[in-house]
């Protein structure tokens, strides 16, 4: 965000050493390697499948990646704090259903948006509160809410599909499926999300405390950091970003089924980890989450266009997760 | 030497266990006090009582001439008492400067927002490290640091608040010989700056190298309290084991 200033070794970047040149730091960043992986993958595939490198397809990749990317941005603070949220797919279901019900009742779009975001924050706060105060492991708690959320979505909709959005019909489709200045609206949401989270992680007390909690929770407590509140806020933030995703996704699909978001948690966590977040806590970045999501979507799209049986997708994504974690290991030795 | 803190007839019971039995102790300004004793003798309990982690069962705790009842470590910190918790209180994934200021960050105004003032925090921690004559660099990650440098980071935290008494529970227990020398040098530097240090250690050479006074605990009782120059490792060993009753 800012260049090293007149004090030698005084640059602001929280997680980088002092004696490194800019080039050195760029080369050591996970984001750089993921970007290179995307380029190489793209070049190889465009030789096999000429359709890959067309502007239409690239834009398509980017747009699809945004839905996962926005959720990955929400996941990043949770993972930095040493937690995990595997309920995001179900929260997306809850948010989507909320939006469907509210708009179906002929409410204005703003009411629908507010209700959807509130539902996301509520779900995240429930997760965070159980984790922080009942002190159960995040994996178990969010596994439970994954199940509960999906079931409640069914209960609420009674297995009904919403495609009638009353007076907000045009507006929601324009928001989620529309373009501004030649780019899909959801792309702006992702870019703003990356910028805001990057700012929060590097420039705010909240970000600093997330890293501290993920690095050494007892130490954070001894330093007087309100550890429990910060944890809850991380899950609430994740829920909020899921709400944002739900709004764009519903507008893009033009309908809400109660299975919306099923299985998304895997891709979201994969994106975050590929982008350099550590599941043991203490590391992660906003840009990494966004780029990770683009890589995951590029793999999906490339395999499809290269004519590879889609059953192979999971294998490729899995291999990239392993490669990313190994890369992280190698980098931390060299650091 | 003025007395900064005074414990009078402190008793601390944990159920049926009497961890501190009628302990009286003066903490003098600018003095390094060595606290020795066998496992379970009550050293940590004594230090935690001074640091406000424990409230004594009975007895009086006098700080700067006034009898006090500390509500917790934060309260003790307000009275200028800091504890170096060794590794327990350091985040490996943060920089030295971020650790020094953890929980008390310097903020600056950026438009309507308050943001972390990285530059001020780095400058200030560089100053503190210079005072401690430590080569620790503020923007370096703690994970890459030696045990001695990590101690410097932990000690630097105590220097922010201009504390008067620094309590160290076995700071040299888990580090290499070379790093022990580094930590002892840091303790001497704190003393030069007029701080009082209480050093719990099982290592006889460390205590005889840096301490002005030695206190020996045995089964919750204080069995010796004398200037280091008037004692000897043999005597202290005898006091710890009970071969010598008191001195
Ligand atoms: N929180 C506690 N609850 C119950 N008993 C305690 C507690 N803390 C200490 N004790 C007991 O008080 C006694 C003194 O313990 P303390 O930890 O002060 O010893 P120490 O001198 O620091 O020993 P070491 O050298 O092993 O660190 C021991 O019998 C211990 O079991
Ligand atoms: Mg002890």
XYZ file of C-alpha atoms and ligand atoms in Angstrom:
614
model
C 0.000 0.000 0.000
C 2.878 2.328 0.634
C 6.442 2.335 -0.496
C 9.271 2.064 2.007
C 9.842 5.539 3.374
C 12.944 7.396 4.438
C 13.623 5.174 7.426
C 15.527 2.151 6.175
C 13.753 -1.072 7.062
C 10.585 0.687 8.073
C 8.124 -0.331 5.433
C 4.660 -0.964 6.666
C 3.998 -4.397 5.337
C 3.083 -6.443 8.349
C 4.312 -9.780 7.194
C 7.383 -9.089 5.171
C 10.948 -8.717 6.332
C 12.809 -5.461 6.221
C 15.908 -6.240 4.208
C 14.108 -7.253 1.030
C 13.919 -5.355 -2.180
C 10.556 -4.848 -3.787
C 11.378 -7.379 -6.519
C 12.436 -9.899 -3.928
C 9.200 -9.475 -2.019
C 7.086 -9.775 -5.143
C 8.918 -12.977 -6.061
C 8.358 -14.396 -2.593
C 4.645 -13.632 -2.563
C 2.223 -16.501 -3.001
C -0.001 -14.236 -5.109
C 2.756 -13.906 -7.703
C 3.111 -17.650 -8.111
C -0.620 -18.170 -8.387
C -0.810 -15.471 -11.053
C 1.992 -17.215 -12.950
C 0.170 -20.545 -12.607
C -2.959 -18.955 -14.077
C -0.982 -17.563 -17.028
C 0.817 -20.824 -17.767
C -2.393 -22.798 -17.494
C -4.107 -20.292 -19.769
C -1.346 -20.479 -22.401
C -1.327 -24.262 -22.467
C -5.096 -24.498 -22.710
C -5.411 -21.847 -25.386
C -3.148 -23.963 -27.578
C -5.418 -26.979 -27.124
C -8.702 -25.070 -27.143
C -8.663 -21.814 -29.119
C -11.975 -20.865 -27.583
C -10.323 -20.419 -24.189
C -8.548 -17.132 -24.875
C -11.529 -15.288 -26.330
C -12.622 -12.157 -24.463
C -16.051 -13.646 -23.892
C -14.692 -16.746 -22.195
C -12.144 -14.860 -20.103
C -14.863 -12.543 -18.881
C -16.982 -15.571 -18.138
C -14.205 -17.083 -16.007
C -13.763 -13.829 -14.185
C -17.456 -13.462 -13.473
C -17.833 -17.045 -12.200
C -14.747 -16.619 -10.029
C -16.254 -13.555 -8.397
C -18.969 -15.461 -6.550
C -16.459 -17.801 -4.946
C -13.940 -14.949 -4.602
C -16.253 -12.728 -2.570
C -16.923 -15.590 -0.196
C -13.182 -16.345 -0.043
C -12.612 -12.746 1.021
C -15.041 -13.359 3.856
C -13.312 -16.617 4.744
C -9.860 -15.009 4.909
C -10.183 -13.225 8.306
C -11.691 -16.384 9.794
C -8.755 -18.484 8.629
C -6.217 -15.841 9.676
C -7.654 -15.974 13.193
C -7.037 -19.717 13.250
C -10.648 -20.727 12.607
C -12.590 -22.165 9.694
C -16.129 -21.752 8.439
C -17.388 -24.736 6.475
C -20.994 -23.553 6.745
C -20.660 -20.820 4.091
C -22.491 -22.874 1.450
C -25.461 -23.302 3.768
C -25.348 -19.649 4.810
C -25.536 -18.843 1.102
C -28.622 -21.039 0.979
C -30.175 -19.204 3.936
C -29.357 -15.809 2.410
C -30.652 -16.777 -1.028
C -33.879 -18.100 0.428
C -34.295 -14.949 2.529
C -33.896 -12.791 -0.561
C -36.329 -14.974 -2.474
C -38.994 -14.836 0.215
C -38.701 -11.085 0.791
C -38.781 -10.168 -2.916
C -41.498 -12.721 -3.597
C -43.611 -10.834 -1.053
C -43.313 -7.806 -3.366
C -40.945 -5.845 -1.129
C -38.588 -3.232 -2.591
C -35.049 -4.353 -3.496
C -33.390 -2.409 -0.664
C -35.449 -4.308 1.881
C -34.419 -7.564 0.245
C -30.749 -6.570 0.270
C -30.889 -5.471 3.909
C -32.638 -8.689 4.965
C -30.147 -10.835 3.051
C -27.109 -9.118 4.545
C -28.691 -9.262 8.005
C -29.288 -12.987 7.597
C -25.636 -13.495 6.623
C -24.397 -11.512 9.610
C -26.802 -13.338 11.911
C -25.630 -16.781 10.751
C -21.981 -15.748 11.106
C -22.598 -14.292 14.548
C -24.229 -17.526 15.701
C -21.169 -19.474 14.496
C -18.765 -17.035 16.111
C -20.598 -16.859 19.413
C -20.678 -20.633 19.843
C -17.007 -20.875 18.895
C -15.838 -18.029 21.127
C -17.977 -18.537 24.207
C -18.875 -22.239 24.234
C -15.298 -22.899 23.094
C -16.083 -25.699 20.677
C -13.751 -26.319 17.710
C -14.711 -24.166 14.678
C -14.757 -27.174 12.374
C -17.350 -28.978 14.501
C -19.502 -25.900 15.094
C -19.675 -24.927 11.435
C -20.183 -28.565 10.420
C -23.268 -28.487 12.614
C -24.491 -25.167 11.211
C -23.797 -26.422 7.678
C -26.338 -29.136 8.347
C -28.755 -26.886 10.230
C -28.620 -24.094 7.636
C -29.343 -26.359 4.686
C -32.221 -27.973 6.532
C -33.715 -24.625 7.576
C -33.552 -23.452 3.972
C -35.698 -26.431 3.054
C -38.082 -25.805 5.925
C -38.466 -22.125 5.047
C -39.128 -22.685 1.355
C -40.993 -25.956 1.679
C -38.958 -27.035 -1.341
C -40.394 -24.244 -3.446
C -38.365 -22.464 -6.157
C -38.549 -18.662 -6.303
C -38.376 -16.987 -9.688
C -41.037 -14.306 -9.144
C -39.420 -11.277 -7.541
C -42.374 -8.892 -7.624
C -41.640 -5.274 -8.295
C -37.902 -5.821 -7.724
C -37.687 -8.382 -10.550
C -35.935 -6.157 -13.063
C -33.729 -4.476 -10.491
C -32.320 -7.687 -8.977
C -31.569 -9.172 -12.389
C -29.944 -5.924 -13.496
C -27.820 -5.846 -10.362
C -26.645 -9.454 -10.411
C -26.507 -10.099 -14.146
C -25.880 -6.579 -15.444
C -22.794 -4.738 -16.612
C -21.286 -1.383 -15.716
C -18.666 0.160 -18.003
C -18.306 -3.126 -19.848
C -17.686 -5.299 -16.807
C -20.143 -7.462 -14.865
C -21.313 -5.722 -11.691
C -20.132 -8.571 -9.515
C -16.546 -7.865 -10.626
C -16.748 -4.465 -8.940
C -17.985 -6.134 -5.772
C -14.954 -8.429 -5.771
C -12.494 -5.618 -6.434
C -13.989 -3.430 -3.706
C -13.973 -6.430 -1.366
C -10.267 -7.061 -1.996
C -9.369 -3.406 -1.452
C -11.430 -3.029 1.716
C -10.133 -6.252 3.241
C -6.548 -5.413 2.324
C -6.949 -2.092 4.082
C -8.516 -3.702 7.136
C -5.819 -6.366 7.392
C -2.862 -4.031 7.049
C -4.064 -0.764 8.533
C -6.615 -1.488 11.254
C -6.415 -2.757 14.802
C -8.997 -5.398 13.840
C -6.657 -6.862 11.226
C -3.655 -6.737 13.512
C -5.593 -8.558 16.231
C -6.794 -11.256 13.817
C -3.186 -12.046 12.948
C -2.201 -11.986 16.616
C -5.002 -14.374 17.586
C -4.077 -16.743 14.765
C -0.394 -16.539 15.676
C -0.693 -17.047 19.433
C -4.076 -16.842 21.083
C -2.909 -16.929 24.739
C -0.454 -14.147 23.950
C -3.223 -12.101 22.360
C -5.298 -12.528 25.502
C -2.423 -11.534 27.781
C -1.988 -8.390 25.696
C -5.531 -7.377 26.549
C -6.987 -8.006 23.075
C -10.753 -8.754 23.176
C -10.159 -12.139 21.583
C -13.741 -13.433 21.779
C -15.287 -10.341 20.194
C -12.723 -10.288 17.405
C -13.411 -13.946 16.626
C -17.159 -13.361 16.505
C -16.643 -10.380 14.220
C -14.568 -12.508 11.840
C -17.400 -15.023 11.426
C -19.932 -12.201 11.144
C -17.797 -10.640 8.396
C -17.718 -13.985 6.595
C -21.518 -14.167 6.869
C -21.837 -10.639 5.526
C -19.742 -11.456 2.458
C -21.869 -14.560 1.873
C -24.901 -12.246 1.943
C -23.276 -10.025 -0.694
C -22.595 -13.100 -2.826
C -26.204 -14.257 -2.462
C -27.537 -10.951 -3.820
C -25.400 -11.097 -6.961
C -25.819 -14.816 -7.464
C -29.613 -14.709 -7.229
C -29.721 -11.798 -9.651
C -27.470 -13.640 -12.064
C -29.375 -16.928 -11.871
C -32.748 -15.189 -11.824
C -34.081 -17.792 -9.398
C -33.584 -19.208 -5.928
C -33.570 -22.926 -5.307
C -32.991 -24.199 -1.794
C -29.909 -26.079 -2.992
C -28.186 -22.808 -3.899
C -24.587 -22.796 -2.643
C -24.401 -26.516 -1.902
C -20.770 -27.627 -1.910
C -19.408 -24.099 -2.264
C -17.464 -24.344 1.003
C -14.906 -26.593 -0.668
C -14.115 -24.144 -3.463
C -14.115 -21.174 -1.092
C -11.665 -22.765 1.330
C -9.569 -24.050 -1.588
C -9.347 -20.513 -3.017
C -8.323 -19.056 0.317
C -5.661 -21.671 0.935
C -4.306 -21.545 -2.619
C -4.061 -17.780 -2.126
C -1.668 -18.274 0.772
C -3.828 -18.431 3.907
C -2.636 -20.952 6.445
C -5.187 -23.282 8.011
C -3.151 -23.219 11.214
C -3.850 -19.495 11.414
C -1.749 -16.356 11.325
C -1.342 -15.939 7.564
C -3.498 -14.873 4.657
C -4.195 -11.947 2.357
C -7.097 -10.299 0.578
C -5.465 -10.394 -2.838
C -4.548 -14.047 -2.352
C -8.175 -14.998 -1.764
C -9.276 -13.241 -4.956
C -6.509 -14.675 -7.115
C -7.021 -18.125 -5.613
C -10.651 -18.033 -6.681
C -9.669 -17.062 -10.220
C -7.230 -19.986 -10.389
C -9.862 -22.458 -9.212
C -12.324 -21.195 -11.822
C -9.664 -21.171 -14.538
C -8.914 -24.822 -13.857
C -12.616 -25.661 -14.062
C -13.138 -23.747 -17.282
C -9.914 -24.961 -18.902
C -10.679 -28.609 -18.295
C -14.137 -28.120 -19.722
C -12.870 -26.449 -22.899
C -9.995 -28.889 -23.281
C -12.598 -31.600 -23.448
C -11.480 -33.318 -20.254
C -14.187 -35.277 -18.486
C -15.507 -32.932 -15.756
C -15.169 -35.745 -13.246
C -11.462 -34.854 -13.182
C -12.040 -31.318 -11.884
C -11.809 -32.212 -8.209
C -8.528 -34.048 -8.794
C -6.963 -30.991 -10.389
C -8.206 -28.589 -7.725
C -6.955 -30.983 -5.046
C -3.509 -31.134 -6.620
C -3.349 -27.345 -6.727
C -4.239 -27.187 -3.028
C -1.360 -29.547 -2.245
C 0.996 -27.607 -4.505
C 0.000 -24.315 -2.888
C 0.578 -25.619 0.617
C 3.955 -27.066 -0.396
C 4.886 -23.778 -2.028
C 4.002 -22.006 1.203
C 6.272 -24.424 3.082
C 9.178 -23.775 0.715
C 8.701 -20.029 0.900
C 8.651 -19.982 4.687
C 12.018 -21.743 4.717
C 13.512 -19.166 2.350
C 11.995 -16.197 4.182
C 17.835 2.309 48.075
C 14.153 3.308 48.178
C 11.626 0.509 48.569
C 9.229 0.253 45.616
C 7.076 -2.582 46.868
C 6.794 -4.418 50.144
C 5.130 -7.708 50.978
C 4.231 -8.185 54.636
C 3.370 -11.618 56.041
C 1.836 -12.851 52.801
C 0.014 -16.172 52.957
C -1.405 -17.872 49.870
C -3.424 -21.069 50.172
C -4.648 -23.252 47.329
C -7.187 -25.390 49.174
C -5.142 -27.357 51.675
C -1.827 -26.407 50.040
C -0.053 -23.444 51.610
C 1.967 -22.171 48.653
C 3.214 -19.049 50.472
C 3.679 -19.142 54.218
C 4.177 -15.779 55.937
C 6.477 -14.303 53.310
C 7.779 -10.747 53.778
C 9.891 -9.165 51.076
C 11.132 -5.735 50.030
C 11.630 -4.853 46.373
C 14.196 -2.080 46.097
C 14.636 0.389 43.288
C 17.300 -0.487 40.742
C 18.011 -3.883 42.194
C 18.111 -7.296 40.528
C 16.655 -9.860 42.887
C 17.299 -13.548 42.310
C 14.517 -15.868 43.446
C 15.590 -19.470 43.897
C 14.070 -22.656 45.261
C 13.191 -26.215 44.426
C 10.207 -27.180 42.270
C 7.015 -26.296 44.069
C 8.775 -24.013 46.553
C 6.377 -21.173 45.735
C 8.477 -18.946 43.462
C 5.926 -18.638 40.694
C 3.136 -18.138 43.197
C 5.089 -15.292 44.800
C 5.712 -13.609 41.468
C 2.093 -14.053 40.385
C 0.962 -12.469 43.629
C 3.188 -9.480 42.979
C 1.863 -9.290 39.396
C -1.767 -9.322 40.486
C -2.588 -12.769 39.034
C -3.283 -14.057 42.561
C -4.792 -12.253 45.531
C -3.069 -13.240 48.792
C -5.106 -15.202 51.342
C -3.784 -12.876 54.036
C -1.023 -10.329 54.507
C -0.394 -6.846 53.156
C 0.926 -5.692 49.796
C 2.337 -2.188 49.893
C 3.093 -0.292 46.690
C 4.723 3.126 46.851
C 3.811 3.435 50.523
C 0.144 2.499 50.103
C -1.535 -0.802 50.858
C -3.100 -2.167 47.644
C -5.307 -4.978 46.437
C -4.604 -5.646 42.787
C -7.579 -6.802 40.765
C -5.461 -8.418 38.041
C -2.416 -8.080 35.795
C -3.842 -5.000 34.085
C -4.149 -3.300 37.452
C -0.559 -4.241 38.299
C 0.564 -2.818 34.954
C -1.047 0.482 35.879
C 1.145 0.459 38.981
C 4.254 -0.025 36.858
C 4.632 -3.769 37.328
C 5.250 -5.799 34.162
C 5.732 -9.507 33.646
C 7.862 -11.008 30.911
C 5.904 -14.079 29.956
C 8.596 -15.428 27.625
C 7.312 -17.286 24.572
C 3.792 -17.328 25.864
C 3.227 -13.697 24.983
C 4.841 -13.414 21.549
C 3.242 -13.901 18.143
C 5.679 -15.520 15.728
C 3.815 -14.372 12.648
C 4.067 -10.674 13.533
C 6.997 -8.303 13.352
C 9.012 -7.339 16.409
C 7.396 -3.912 16.399
C 3.874 -5.335 16.100
C 4.598 -7.524 19.115
C 6.006 -4.684 21.192
C 2.855 -2.642 20.605
C 0.352 -5.494 20.658
C -2.794 -4.319 22.421
C -1.570 -0.716 22.663
C -0.991 0.251 19.040
C -0.239 3.823 18.071
C -2.939 5.085 15.706
C -2.975 8.017 13.334
C -5.731 9.938 11.624
C -6.322 9.200 7.945
C -9.252 11.318 6.846
C -12.157 10.203 9.001
C -10.419 6.933 9.949
C -7.989 5.896 12.625
C -5.310 3.654 11.173
C -2.219 1.897 12.494
C 0.772 4.203 12.598
C 3.387 1.690 11.459
C 6.077 4.295 11.135
C 5.782 5.670 14.670
C 5.616 2.192 16.133
C 8.690 1.080 14.212
C 10.610 4.189 15.187
C 9.690 3.873 18.843
C 10.539 0.171 19.039
C 13.832 0.802 17.261
C 14.578 3.298 20.033
C 13.768 0.779 22.727
C 15.900 -1.916 21.097
C 18.745 0.575 20.870
C 18.382 1.355 24.579
C 18.532 -2.359 25.289
C 21.546 -2.591 22.961
C 19.744 -5.373 21.135
C 20.240 -5.874 17.415
C 16.586 -6.717 16.917
C 15.105 -4.895 13.923
C 11.540 -3.639 14.329
C 10.231 -4.816 10.958
C 11.636 -8.343 11.184
C 9.340 -11.257 11.809
C 9.749 -12.838 15.228
C 9.701 -16.324 13.722
C 13.180 -15.738 12.300
C 14.653 -14.549 15.602
C 16.950 -16.192 18.112
C 15.772 -16.943 21.635
C 17.732 -13.952 22.907
C 16.128 -11.588 20.416
C 12.708 -12.919 21.340
C 13.465 -12.118 24.949
C 14.432 -8.638 23.832
C 11.037 -8.279 22.174
C 9.266 -9.485 25.322
C 11.334 -7.116 27.451
C 10.773 -4.223 25.055
C 7.054 -4.604 25.716
C 7.690 -3.731 29.356
C 9.599 -0.600 28.346
C 6.628 1.018 26.635
C 4.807 1.719 29.817
C 7.841 3.036 31.711
C 7.418 0.245 34.225
C 9.345 0.181 37.497
C 9.333 -3.502 38.357
C 9.871 -6.278 35.827
C 9.186 -9.862 36.824
C 10.860 -12.661 34.850
C 9.911 -16.282 35.495
C 12.722 -18.525 34.214
C 13.626 -16.498 31.129
C 16.700 -18.619 30.515
C 15.096 -22.028 30.917
C 14.778 -23.043 27.284
C 17.495 -21.245 25.355
C 21.078 -21.867 24.314
C 24.127 -20.808 26.322
C 24.986 -17.967 23.973
C 21.449 -16.641 24.179
C 21.524 -16.862 27.972
C 24.413 -14.400 27.927
C 22.283 -12.118 25.742
C 19.382 -12.240 28.192
C 21.644 -11.582 31.177
C 23.034 -8.571 29.353
C 19.478 -7.323 28.817
C 18.773 -7.675 32.537
C 21.884 -5.641 33.378
C 20.751 -2.955 30.959
C 17.358 -2.736 32.634
C 19.102 -2.333 35.962
C 21.261 0.451 34.496
C 18.053 2.232 33.569
C 16.957 2.135 37.199
C 14.497 -0.729 36.951
C 13.944 -3.382 39.560
C 14.066 -6.910 38.203
C 12.972 -10.113 39.871
C 14.570 -13.097 38.214
C 13.344 -16.605 38.915
C 15.941 -19.103 37.875
C 17.130 -22.612 38.565
C 20.522 -21.735 37.136
C 22.975 -20.825 39.855
C 25.550 -19.161 37.545
C 22.927 -16.784 36.100
C 21.816 -15.647 39.527
C 25.353 -15.103 40.737
C 26.235 -13.243 37.573
C 23.486 -10.605 37.474
C 21.729 -10.457 40.836
C 22.429 -8.064 43.676
C 20.424 -10.019 46.188
C 19.236 -13.581 46.483
C 16.063 -14.881 48.097
C 15.628 -18.592 48.663
C 12.217 -20.212 49.080
C 11.575 -23.621 50.562
C 8.090 -25.118 50.929
C 6.413 -21.751 50.783
C 8.713 -20.089 53.287
C 11.429 -17.559 52.705
C 14.541 -19.151 54.169
C 17.160 -16.651 53.043
C 17.353 -13.045 51.863
C 20.834 -11.590 51.592
C 23.208 -9.691 49.299
C 24.681 -11.990 46.716
C 28.202 -10.925 47.708
C 27.671 -12.399 51.162
C 26.481 -15.749 49.884
C 27.908 -18.566 47.808
C 26.556 -21.180 45.428
C 27.266 -23.836 48.071
C 25.230 -22.001 50.668
C 22.318 -21.412 48.293
C 22.317 -25.085 47.263
C 22.188 -26.067 50.912
C 19.324 -23.657 51.529
C 17.351 -24.962 48.572
C 17.686 -28.596 49.600
C 17.229 -27.933 53.296
C 20.724 -29.030 54.301
C 21.070 -25.501 55.682
C 17.928 -24.391 57.513
C 18.104 -20.591 57.175
C 20.643 -17.892 56.432
N -3.149 -22.427 40.663
C -2.803 -23.320 41.618
N -3.735 -24.126 42.166
C -3.400 -25.022 43.126
N -2.166 -25.197 43.584
C -1.187 -24.432 43.077
C -1.457 -23.459 42.057
N -0.311 -22.838 41.723
C 0.637 -23.405 42.496
N 0.123 -24.343 43.306
C 0.874 -25.127 44.283
O 1.617 -24.228 45.070
C 2.913 -24.747 45.340
C 3.966 -23.764 44.839
O 3.958 -23.778 43.418
P 4.812 -22.770 42.510
O 4.357 -22.933 41.126
O 4.769 -21.428 43.093
O 6.264 -23.390 42.667
P 7.626 -22.937 41.944
O 8.574 -22.609 43.013
O 7.365 -21.904 40.916
O 8.065 -24.312 41.269
P 8.806 -24.564 39.847
O 10.249 -24.398 40.101
O 8.457 -25.990 39.543
O 8.243 -23.607 38.848
C 2.977 -26.113 44.689
O 2.684 -27.082 45.662
C 1.882 -26.052 43.649
O 1.349 -27.330 43.437
Mg 7.473 -21.888 38.725
